[in-house]
Coordinates of C-alpha atoms (C1' of nucleotides) in Angstrom, one line a residue:
Chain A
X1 CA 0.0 0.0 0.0
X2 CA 2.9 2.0 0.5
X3 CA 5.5 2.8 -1.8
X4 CA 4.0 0.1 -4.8
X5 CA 4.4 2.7 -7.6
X6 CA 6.4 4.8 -6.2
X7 CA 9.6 5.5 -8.6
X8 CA 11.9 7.2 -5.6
X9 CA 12.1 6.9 -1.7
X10 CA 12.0 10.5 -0.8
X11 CA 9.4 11.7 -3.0
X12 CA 7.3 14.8 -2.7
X13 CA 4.6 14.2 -0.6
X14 CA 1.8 12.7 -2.6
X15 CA -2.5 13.7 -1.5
X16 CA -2.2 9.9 0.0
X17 CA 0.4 10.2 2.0
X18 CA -0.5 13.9 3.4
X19 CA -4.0 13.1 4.5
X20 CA -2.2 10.1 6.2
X21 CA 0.2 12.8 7.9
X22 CA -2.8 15.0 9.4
X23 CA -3.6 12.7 12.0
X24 CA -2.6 8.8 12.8
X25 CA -5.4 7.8 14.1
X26 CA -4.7 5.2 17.2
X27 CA -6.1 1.9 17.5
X28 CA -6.9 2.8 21.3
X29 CA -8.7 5.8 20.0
X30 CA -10.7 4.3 17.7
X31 CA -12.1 1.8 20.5
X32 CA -12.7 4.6 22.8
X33 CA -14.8 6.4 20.2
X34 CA -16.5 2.7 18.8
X35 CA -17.4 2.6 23.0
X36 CA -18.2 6.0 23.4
X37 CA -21.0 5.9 20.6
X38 CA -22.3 2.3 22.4
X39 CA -22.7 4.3 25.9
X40 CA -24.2 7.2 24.3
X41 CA -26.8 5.9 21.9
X42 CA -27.9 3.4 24.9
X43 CA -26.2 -0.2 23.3
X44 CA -24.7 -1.0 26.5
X45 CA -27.3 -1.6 29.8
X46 CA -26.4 -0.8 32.9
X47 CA -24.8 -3.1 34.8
X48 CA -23.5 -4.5 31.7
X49 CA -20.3 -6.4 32.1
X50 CA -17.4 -6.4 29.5
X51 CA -13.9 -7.8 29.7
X52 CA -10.8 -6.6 28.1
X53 CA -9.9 -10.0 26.7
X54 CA -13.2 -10.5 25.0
X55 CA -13.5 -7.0 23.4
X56 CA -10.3 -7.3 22.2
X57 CA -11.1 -10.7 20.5
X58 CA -13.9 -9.0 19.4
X59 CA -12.3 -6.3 17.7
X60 CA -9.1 -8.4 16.3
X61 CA -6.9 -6.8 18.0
X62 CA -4.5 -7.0 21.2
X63 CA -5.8 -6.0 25.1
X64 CA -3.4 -3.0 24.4
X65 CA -6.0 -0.6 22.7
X66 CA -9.0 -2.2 24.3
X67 CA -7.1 -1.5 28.1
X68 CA -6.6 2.4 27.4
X69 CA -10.1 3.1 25.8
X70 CA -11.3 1.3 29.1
X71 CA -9.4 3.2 31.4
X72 CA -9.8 6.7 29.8
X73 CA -13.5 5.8 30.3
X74 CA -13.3 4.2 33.4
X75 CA -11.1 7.4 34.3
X76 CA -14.6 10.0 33.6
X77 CA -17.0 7.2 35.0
X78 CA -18.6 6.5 32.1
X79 CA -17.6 3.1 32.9
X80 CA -16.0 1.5 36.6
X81 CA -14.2 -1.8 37.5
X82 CA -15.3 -3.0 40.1
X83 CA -13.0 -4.7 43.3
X84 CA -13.9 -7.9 41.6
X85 CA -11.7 -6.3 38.5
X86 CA -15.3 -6.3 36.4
X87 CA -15.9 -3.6 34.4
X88 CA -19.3 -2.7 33.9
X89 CA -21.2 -0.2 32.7
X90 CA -22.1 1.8 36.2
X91 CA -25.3 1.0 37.3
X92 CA -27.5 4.3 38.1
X93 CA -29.3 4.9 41.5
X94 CA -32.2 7.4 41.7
X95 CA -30.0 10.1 43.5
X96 CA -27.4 9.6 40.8
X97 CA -30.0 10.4 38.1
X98 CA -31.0 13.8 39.4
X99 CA -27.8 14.9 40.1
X100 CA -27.2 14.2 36.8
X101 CA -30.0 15.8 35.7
X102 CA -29.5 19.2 37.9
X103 CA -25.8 19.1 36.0
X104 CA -27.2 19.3 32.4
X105 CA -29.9 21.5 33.2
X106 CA -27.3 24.0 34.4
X107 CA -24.9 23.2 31.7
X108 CA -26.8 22.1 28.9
X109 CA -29.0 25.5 29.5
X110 CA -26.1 27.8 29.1
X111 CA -25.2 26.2 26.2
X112 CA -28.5 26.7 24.9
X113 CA -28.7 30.1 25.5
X114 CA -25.1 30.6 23.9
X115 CA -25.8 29.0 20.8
X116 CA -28.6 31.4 20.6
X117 CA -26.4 34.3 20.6
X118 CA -23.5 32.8 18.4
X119 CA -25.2 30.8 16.0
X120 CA -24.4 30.4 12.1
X121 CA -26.4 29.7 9.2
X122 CA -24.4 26.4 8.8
X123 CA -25.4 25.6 12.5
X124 CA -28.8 26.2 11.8
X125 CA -28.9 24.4 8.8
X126 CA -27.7 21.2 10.9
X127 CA -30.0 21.8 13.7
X128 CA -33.3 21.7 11.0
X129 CA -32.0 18.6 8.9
X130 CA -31.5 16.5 12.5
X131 CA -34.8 17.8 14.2
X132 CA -36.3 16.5 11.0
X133 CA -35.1 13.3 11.2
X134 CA -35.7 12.8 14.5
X135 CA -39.5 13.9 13.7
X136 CA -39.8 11.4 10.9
X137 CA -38.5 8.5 13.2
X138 CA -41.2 10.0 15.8
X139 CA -44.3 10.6 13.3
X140 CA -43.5 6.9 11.6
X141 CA -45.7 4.1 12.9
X142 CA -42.9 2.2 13.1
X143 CA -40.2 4.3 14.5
X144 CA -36.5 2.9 14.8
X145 CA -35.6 3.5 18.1
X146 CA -31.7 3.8 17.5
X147 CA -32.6 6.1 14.5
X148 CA -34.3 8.2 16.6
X149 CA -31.4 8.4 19.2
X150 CA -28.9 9.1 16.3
X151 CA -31.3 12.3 15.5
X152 CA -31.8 13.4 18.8
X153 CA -28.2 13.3 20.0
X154 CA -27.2 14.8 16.6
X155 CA -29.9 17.7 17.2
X156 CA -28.9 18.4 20.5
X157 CA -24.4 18.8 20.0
X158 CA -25.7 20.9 16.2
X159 CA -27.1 23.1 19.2
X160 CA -24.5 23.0 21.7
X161 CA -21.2 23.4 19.0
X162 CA -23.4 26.3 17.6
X163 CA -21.8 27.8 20.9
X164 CA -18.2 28.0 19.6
X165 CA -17.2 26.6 23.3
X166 CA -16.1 23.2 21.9
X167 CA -14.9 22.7 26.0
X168 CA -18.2 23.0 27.0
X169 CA -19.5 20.4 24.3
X170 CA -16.7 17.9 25.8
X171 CA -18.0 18.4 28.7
X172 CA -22.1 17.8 27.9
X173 CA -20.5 14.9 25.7
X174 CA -19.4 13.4 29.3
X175 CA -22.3 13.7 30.7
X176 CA -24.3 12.0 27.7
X177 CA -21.7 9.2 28.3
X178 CA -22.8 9.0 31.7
X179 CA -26.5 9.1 31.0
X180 CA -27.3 7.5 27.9
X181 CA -27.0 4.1 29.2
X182 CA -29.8 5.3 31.2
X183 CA -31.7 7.5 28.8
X184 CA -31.6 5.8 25.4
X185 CA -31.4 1.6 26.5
X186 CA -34.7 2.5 28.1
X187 CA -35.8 4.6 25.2
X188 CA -35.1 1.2 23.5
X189 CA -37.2 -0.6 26.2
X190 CA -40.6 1.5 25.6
X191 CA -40.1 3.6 22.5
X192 CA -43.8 4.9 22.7
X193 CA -42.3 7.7 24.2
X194 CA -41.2 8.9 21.2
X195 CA -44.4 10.1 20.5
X196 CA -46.4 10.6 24.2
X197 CA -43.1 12.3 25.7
X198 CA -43.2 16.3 24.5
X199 CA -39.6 15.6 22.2
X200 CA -41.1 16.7 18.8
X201 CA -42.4 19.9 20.6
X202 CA -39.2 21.2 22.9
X203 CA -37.4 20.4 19.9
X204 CA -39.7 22.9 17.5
X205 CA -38.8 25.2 20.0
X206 CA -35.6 24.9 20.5
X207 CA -34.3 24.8 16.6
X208 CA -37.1 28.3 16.4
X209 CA -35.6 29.6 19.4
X210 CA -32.0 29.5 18.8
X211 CA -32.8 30.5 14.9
X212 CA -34.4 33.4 16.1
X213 CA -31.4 34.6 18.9
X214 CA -33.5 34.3 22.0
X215 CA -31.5 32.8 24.2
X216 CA -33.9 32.5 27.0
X217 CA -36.7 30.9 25.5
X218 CA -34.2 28.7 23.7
X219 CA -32.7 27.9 27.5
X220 CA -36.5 27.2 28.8
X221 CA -37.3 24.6 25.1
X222 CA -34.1 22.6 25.9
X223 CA -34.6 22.0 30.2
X224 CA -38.3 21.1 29.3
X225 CA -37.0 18.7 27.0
X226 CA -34.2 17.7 29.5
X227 CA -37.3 17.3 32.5
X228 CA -39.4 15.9 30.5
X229 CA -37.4 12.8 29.9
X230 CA -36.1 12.9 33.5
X231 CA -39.6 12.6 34.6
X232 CA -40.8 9.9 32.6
X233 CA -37.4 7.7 33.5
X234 CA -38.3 8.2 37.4
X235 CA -41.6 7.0 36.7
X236 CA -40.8 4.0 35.1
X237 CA -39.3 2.9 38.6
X238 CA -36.0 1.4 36.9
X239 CA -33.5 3.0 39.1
X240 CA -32.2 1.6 41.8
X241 CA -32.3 2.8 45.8
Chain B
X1 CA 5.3 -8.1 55.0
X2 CA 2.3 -10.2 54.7
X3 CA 1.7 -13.6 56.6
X4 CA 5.1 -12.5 59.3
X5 CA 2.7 -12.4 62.9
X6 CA 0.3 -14.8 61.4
X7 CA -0.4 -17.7 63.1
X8 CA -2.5 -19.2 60.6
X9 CA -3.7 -18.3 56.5
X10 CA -7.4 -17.6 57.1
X11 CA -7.5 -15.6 60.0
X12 CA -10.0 -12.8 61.0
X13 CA -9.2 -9.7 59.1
X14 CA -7.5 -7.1 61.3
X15 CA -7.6 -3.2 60.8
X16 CA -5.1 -3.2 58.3
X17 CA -5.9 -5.6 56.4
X18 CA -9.3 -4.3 55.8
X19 CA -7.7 -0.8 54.8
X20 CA -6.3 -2.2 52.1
X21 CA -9.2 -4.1 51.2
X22 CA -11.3 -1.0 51.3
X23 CA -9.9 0.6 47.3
X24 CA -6.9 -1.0 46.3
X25 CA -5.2 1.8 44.4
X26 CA -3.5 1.0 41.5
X27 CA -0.2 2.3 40.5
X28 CA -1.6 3.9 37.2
X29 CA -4.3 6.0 39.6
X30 CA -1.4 7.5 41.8
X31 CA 0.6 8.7 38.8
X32 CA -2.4 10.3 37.8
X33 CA -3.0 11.5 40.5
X34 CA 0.4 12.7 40.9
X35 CA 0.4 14.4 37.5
X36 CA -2.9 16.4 38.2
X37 CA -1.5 18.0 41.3
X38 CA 1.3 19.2 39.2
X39 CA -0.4 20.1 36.1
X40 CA -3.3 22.2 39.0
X41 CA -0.9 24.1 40.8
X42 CA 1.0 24.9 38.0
X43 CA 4.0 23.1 38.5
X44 CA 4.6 22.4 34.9
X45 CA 4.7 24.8 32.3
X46 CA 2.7 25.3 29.4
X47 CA 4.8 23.7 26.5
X48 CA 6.7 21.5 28.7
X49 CA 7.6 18.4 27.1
X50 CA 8.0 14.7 29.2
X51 CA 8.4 11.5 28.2
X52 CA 6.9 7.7 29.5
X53 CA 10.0 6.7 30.1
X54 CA 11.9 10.0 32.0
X55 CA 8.9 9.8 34.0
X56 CA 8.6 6.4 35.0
X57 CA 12.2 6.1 35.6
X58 CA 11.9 9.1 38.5
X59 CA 9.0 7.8 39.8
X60 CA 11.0 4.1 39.9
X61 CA 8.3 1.9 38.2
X62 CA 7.9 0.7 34.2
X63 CA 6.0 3.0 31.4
X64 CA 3.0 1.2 31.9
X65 CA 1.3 2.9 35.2
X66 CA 2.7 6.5 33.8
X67 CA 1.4 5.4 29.9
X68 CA -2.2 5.2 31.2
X69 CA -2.0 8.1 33.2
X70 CA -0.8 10.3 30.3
X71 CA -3.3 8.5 28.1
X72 CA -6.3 9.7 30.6
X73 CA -4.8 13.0 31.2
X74 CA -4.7 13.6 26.7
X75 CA -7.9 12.2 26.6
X76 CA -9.4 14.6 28.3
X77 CA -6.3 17.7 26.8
X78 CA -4.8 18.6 30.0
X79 CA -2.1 16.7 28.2
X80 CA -1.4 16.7 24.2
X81 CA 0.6 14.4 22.1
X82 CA 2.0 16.0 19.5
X83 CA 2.7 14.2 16.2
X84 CA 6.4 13.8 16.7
X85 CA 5.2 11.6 19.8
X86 CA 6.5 13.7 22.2
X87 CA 4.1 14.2 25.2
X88 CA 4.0 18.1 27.0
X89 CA 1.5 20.9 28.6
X90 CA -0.6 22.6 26.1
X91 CA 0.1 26.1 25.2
X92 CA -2.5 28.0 25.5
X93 CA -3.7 30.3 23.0
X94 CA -5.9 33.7 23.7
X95 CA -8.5 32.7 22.2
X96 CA -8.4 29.4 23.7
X97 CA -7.9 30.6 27.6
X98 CA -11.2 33.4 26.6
X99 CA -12.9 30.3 25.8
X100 CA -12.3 28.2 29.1
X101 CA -12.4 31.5 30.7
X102 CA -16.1 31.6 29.5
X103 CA -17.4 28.1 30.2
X104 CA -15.6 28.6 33.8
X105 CA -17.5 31.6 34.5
X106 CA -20.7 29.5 33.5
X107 CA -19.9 26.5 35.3
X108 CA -18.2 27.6 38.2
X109 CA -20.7 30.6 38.6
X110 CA -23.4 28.2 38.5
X111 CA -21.4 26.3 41.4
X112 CA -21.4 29.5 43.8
X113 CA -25.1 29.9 43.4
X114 CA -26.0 25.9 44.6
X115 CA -23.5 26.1 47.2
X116 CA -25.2 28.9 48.8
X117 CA -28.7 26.5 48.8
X118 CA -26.6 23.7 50.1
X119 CA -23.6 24.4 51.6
X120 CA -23.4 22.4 55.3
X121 CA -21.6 23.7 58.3
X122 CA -18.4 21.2 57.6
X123 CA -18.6 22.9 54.1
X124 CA -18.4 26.7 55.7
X125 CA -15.7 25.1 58.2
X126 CA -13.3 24.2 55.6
X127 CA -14.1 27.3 53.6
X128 CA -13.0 29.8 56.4
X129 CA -10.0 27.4 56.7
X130 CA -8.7 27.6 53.4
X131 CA -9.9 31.5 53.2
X132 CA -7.7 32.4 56.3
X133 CA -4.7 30.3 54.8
X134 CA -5.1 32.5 51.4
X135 CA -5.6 35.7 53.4
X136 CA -2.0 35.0 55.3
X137 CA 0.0 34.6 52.1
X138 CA -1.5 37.4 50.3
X139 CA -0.9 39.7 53.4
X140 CA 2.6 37.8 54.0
X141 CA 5.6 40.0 53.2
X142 CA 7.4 36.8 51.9
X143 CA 4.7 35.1 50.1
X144 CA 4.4 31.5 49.2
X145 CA 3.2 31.1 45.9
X146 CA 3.0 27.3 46.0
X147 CA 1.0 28.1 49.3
X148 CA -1.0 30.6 47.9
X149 CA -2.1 28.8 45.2
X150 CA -2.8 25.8 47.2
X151 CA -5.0 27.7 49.5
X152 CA -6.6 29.4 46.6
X153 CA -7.1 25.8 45.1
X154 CA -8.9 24.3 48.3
X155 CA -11.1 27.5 49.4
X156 CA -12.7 27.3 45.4
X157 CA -13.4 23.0 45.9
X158 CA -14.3 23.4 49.2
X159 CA -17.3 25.8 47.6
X160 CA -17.5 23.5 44.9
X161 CA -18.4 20.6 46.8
X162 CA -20.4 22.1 48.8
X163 CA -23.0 21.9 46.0
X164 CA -23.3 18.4 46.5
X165 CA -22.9 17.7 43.0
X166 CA -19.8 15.5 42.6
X167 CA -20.0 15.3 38.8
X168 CA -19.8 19.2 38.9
X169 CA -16.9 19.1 41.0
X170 CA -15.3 16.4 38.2
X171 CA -16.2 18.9 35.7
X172 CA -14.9 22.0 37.3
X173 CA -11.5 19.9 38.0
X174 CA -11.0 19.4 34.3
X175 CA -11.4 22.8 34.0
X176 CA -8.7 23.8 36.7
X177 CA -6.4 21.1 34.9
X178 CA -6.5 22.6 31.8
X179 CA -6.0 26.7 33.1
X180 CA -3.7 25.7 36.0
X181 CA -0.4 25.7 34.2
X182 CA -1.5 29.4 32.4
X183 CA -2.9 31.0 35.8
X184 CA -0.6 29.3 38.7
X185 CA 2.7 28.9 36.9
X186 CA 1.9 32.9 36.1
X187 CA 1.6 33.2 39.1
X188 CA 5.0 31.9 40.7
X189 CA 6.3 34.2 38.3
X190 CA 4.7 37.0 39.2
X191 CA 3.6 37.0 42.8
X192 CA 2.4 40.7 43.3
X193 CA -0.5 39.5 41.9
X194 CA -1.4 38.4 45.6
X195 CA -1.4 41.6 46.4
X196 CA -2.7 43.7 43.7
X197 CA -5.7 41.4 42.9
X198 CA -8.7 42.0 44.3
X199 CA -8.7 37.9 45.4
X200 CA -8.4 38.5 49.1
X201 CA -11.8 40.7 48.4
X202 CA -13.4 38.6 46.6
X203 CA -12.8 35.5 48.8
X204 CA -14.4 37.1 51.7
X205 CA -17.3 38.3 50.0
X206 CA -18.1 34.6 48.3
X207 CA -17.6 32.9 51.6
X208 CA -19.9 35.6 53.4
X209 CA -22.5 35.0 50.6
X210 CA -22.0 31.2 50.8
X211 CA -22.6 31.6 54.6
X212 CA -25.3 33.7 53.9
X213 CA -27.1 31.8 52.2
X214 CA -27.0 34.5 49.3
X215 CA -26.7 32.7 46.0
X216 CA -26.6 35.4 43.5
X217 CA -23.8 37.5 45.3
X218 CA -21.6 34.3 45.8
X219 CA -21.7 34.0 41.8
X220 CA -20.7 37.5 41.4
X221 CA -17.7 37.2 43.9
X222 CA -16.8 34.1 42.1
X223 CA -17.2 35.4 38.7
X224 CA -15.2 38.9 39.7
X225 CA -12.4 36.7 41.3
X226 CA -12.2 34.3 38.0
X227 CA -12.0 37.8 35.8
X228 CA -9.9 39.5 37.8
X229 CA -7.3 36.5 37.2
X230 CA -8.1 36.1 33.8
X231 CA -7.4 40.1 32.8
X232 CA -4.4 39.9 34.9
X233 CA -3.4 36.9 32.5
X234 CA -4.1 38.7 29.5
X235 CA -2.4 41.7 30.2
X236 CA 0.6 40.0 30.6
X237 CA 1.0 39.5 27.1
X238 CA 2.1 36.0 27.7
X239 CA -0.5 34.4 26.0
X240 CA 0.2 32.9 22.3
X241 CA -1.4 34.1 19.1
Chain C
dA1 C1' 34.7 26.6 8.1
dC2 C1' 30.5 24.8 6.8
dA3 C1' 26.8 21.9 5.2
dA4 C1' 25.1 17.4 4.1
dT5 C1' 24.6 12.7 5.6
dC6 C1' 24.3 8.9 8.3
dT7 C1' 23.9 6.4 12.5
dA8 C1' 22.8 5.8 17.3
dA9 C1' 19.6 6.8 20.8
dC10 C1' 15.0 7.8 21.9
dT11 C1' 9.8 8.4 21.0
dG12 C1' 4.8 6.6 21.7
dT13 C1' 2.1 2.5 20.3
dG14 C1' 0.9 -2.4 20.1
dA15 C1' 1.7 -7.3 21.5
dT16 C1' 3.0 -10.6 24.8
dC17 C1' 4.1 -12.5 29.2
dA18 C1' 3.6 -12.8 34.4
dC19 C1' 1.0 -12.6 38.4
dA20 C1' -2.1 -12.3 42.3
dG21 C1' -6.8 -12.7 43.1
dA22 C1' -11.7 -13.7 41.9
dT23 C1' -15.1 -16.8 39.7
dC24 C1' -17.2 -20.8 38.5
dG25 C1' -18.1 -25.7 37.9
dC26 C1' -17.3 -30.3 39.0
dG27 C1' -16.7 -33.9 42.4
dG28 C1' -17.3 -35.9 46.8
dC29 C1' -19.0 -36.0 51.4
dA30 C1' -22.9 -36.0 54.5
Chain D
dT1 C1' -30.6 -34.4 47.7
dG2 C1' -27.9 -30.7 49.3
dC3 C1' -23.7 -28.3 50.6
dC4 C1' -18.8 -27.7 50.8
dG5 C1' -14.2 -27.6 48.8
dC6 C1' -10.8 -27.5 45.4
dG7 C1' -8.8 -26.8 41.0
dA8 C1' -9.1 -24.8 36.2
dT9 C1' -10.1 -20.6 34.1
dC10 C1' -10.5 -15.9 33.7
dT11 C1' -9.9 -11.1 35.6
dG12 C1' -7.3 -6.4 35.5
dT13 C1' -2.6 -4.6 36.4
dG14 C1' 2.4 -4.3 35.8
dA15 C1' 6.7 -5.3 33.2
dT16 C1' 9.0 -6.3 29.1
dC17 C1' 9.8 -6.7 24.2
dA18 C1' 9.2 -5.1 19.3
dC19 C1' 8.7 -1.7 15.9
dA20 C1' 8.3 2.3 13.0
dG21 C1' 9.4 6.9 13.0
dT22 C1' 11.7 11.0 14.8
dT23 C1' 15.7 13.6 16.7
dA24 C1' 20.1 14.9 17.6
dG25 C1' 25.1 14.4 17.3
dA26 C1' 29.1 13.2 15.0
dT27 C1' 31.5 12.4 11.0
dT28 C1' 32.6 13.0 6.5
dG29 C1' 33.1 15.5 2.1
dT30 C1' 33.9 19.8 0.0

DNA sequence: ACAATCTAACTGTGATCACAGATCGCGGCA
DNA sequence: TGCCGCGATCTGTGATCACAGTTAGATTGT
């Protein structure tokens, strides 16, 4: 793949070999981002139990890569080995949930109310192509739960890059981590609220809200949203405590 | 060091024994732990350059324990690797320190406010503690920065935690990890800035307000502290870009 | 005296081995 | 039939080896 029609050793720098230069990817980060999208979008239950060995088989590939995506997650505890030395996905107690929940009402808020300010018309074009697809998966009679996850979670980090903070949307990406075991495995459990749960109509809002620059109705469309969920996950009376 | 006073294998577990059964710390956890303390209290510079193997070799254990540390610490960019391999402290741009600067006034703001709802009296303890350590280096005519900075460290978490919202206090860490070597290695060079600053003001009002129970003047001494630094920082023209 | 070149040392990443401790299943005793 | 005990297996963690690629220093050629 390398040099097979290349005439000289030190040759100038072909397209190939300089989008190869921009950034070697590592195997260890691709695992951590193939684990990170298996948290978020709700793949992995709580309580779920993995070990190195066996996701390494998995993926063809040595503990090596496997070991430092676990540990960077287990390192934000969006993962945790237990004294046993299981890892597991963590499982979530009912005063772990809303303290959760208080965090991305603050955070996820202000981020709301800063993309309203700093929004542009590439960020609102994003915002209005995922709020559609996650309305088609919620409209169909047949929805796809995981489809529907993919929109929403792409809907809601169009919003929160919008801000130009891209700190603050690694830091609401840690808390999805944390949550979406939670959130979207139970989604997967009883998608019917999809359409009963008020979604379609915080996200109307939300996209109008931040197109328009109001920041504070923008802020109050995303915490219902946030609540809204949060409410219906208490009642289902899956948490633990 | 084990078995020596044992007079049989399976015997009742004694006090120590059960301290150690309690979290077993693993090797990899301390040198991240160790690393975050300097990286906080600015102990290493932005720009500095390390490598798994210097490292491990003063610390007198292999790469591997130092190799996941580093790996957690550039997962979440209080370190960076740079595509020669080597390993050292982000420099920090303006625009890149306005931008933490920003998402700390929003987070840590938000902090102030819920520990003023929640704060305990343990939490106002070790906030007058910490306050009156701070207070005698600033006032000191041979100030400690390293002191100073510690102090100034502790006072801030011990408000932080008083929120009761540990995921917060994660977040808020990551933050500190990232602005510590910009704002506390600054500040070793430049220690006036204990004097100048309006910290020593601001400290006492936020732990009045705290007290107080007055959540909306314990963000605005929080926030004026946080920009006070932060103008300081830029006027010092050290900042890249 | 200076620049080009080449080699020796060093870099992070991946694979493999080692190890103490936990887990689980099979066998035997009651 | 039910319970205990004892290996075989599997666990995460630490150490070591391997490797491709970079860096820096010395040596050579002009």
């Amino acid at each position: 793949m390398s040099t097979l029609s290349s005439p000289r050793i030190t040759e100038t720098p072909t397209a190939i070999t300089q989008i190869g230069r921009l950034e070697r990817v590592t195997l260890g980060e691709r695992v951590h981002a193939e684990l990170r999208e298996l948290l978020m979008s709700g793949e992995l239950a709580p309580g779920q139990k993995m070990s190195l060995r066996s996701v390494a088989e998995t993926l063809g590939m040595s503990i090596m890569p496997v070991r430092e995506a676990v540990a960077r997650l287990v390192s934000d505890q969006s993962l945790e080995v237990l004294p046993n030395r299981a890892v597991r996905v963590p499982l979530m107690s009912r005063a772990r949930f809303r303290e959760l929940t208080s965090v991305r009402l603050a955070v996820e808020g202000f981020a709301a109310e800063e993309a309203a300010r700093n929004r542009s018309a590439s960020d609102l074009v994003a915002m209005q192509r995922f709020e559609e697809a996650f309305l088609d998966q919620a409209r169909s009679p047949d929805p796809q739960a995981d489809q529907a996850v993919r929109a929403n979670k792409e809907l809601h980090f169009a919003v929160y890059r919008a801000t130009g903070l891209p700190t603050l949307v690694g830091i609401i990406e840690g808390l999805w981590l944390k949550i979406g075991p939670v959130l979207n495995f139970d989604l997967k459990i009883s998608p019917d609220r999809l359409r009963t749960g008020g979604a379609v109509e915080q996200h109307r809002r939300l996209v109008a809200a931040v197109s328009a620059g109001d920041g504070a109705t923008a802020r109050k469309a995303l915490t219902d949203d946030i609540e809204g969920a949060a409410t219906f996950i208490e009642s289902t009376g899956r948490l633990l405590d």
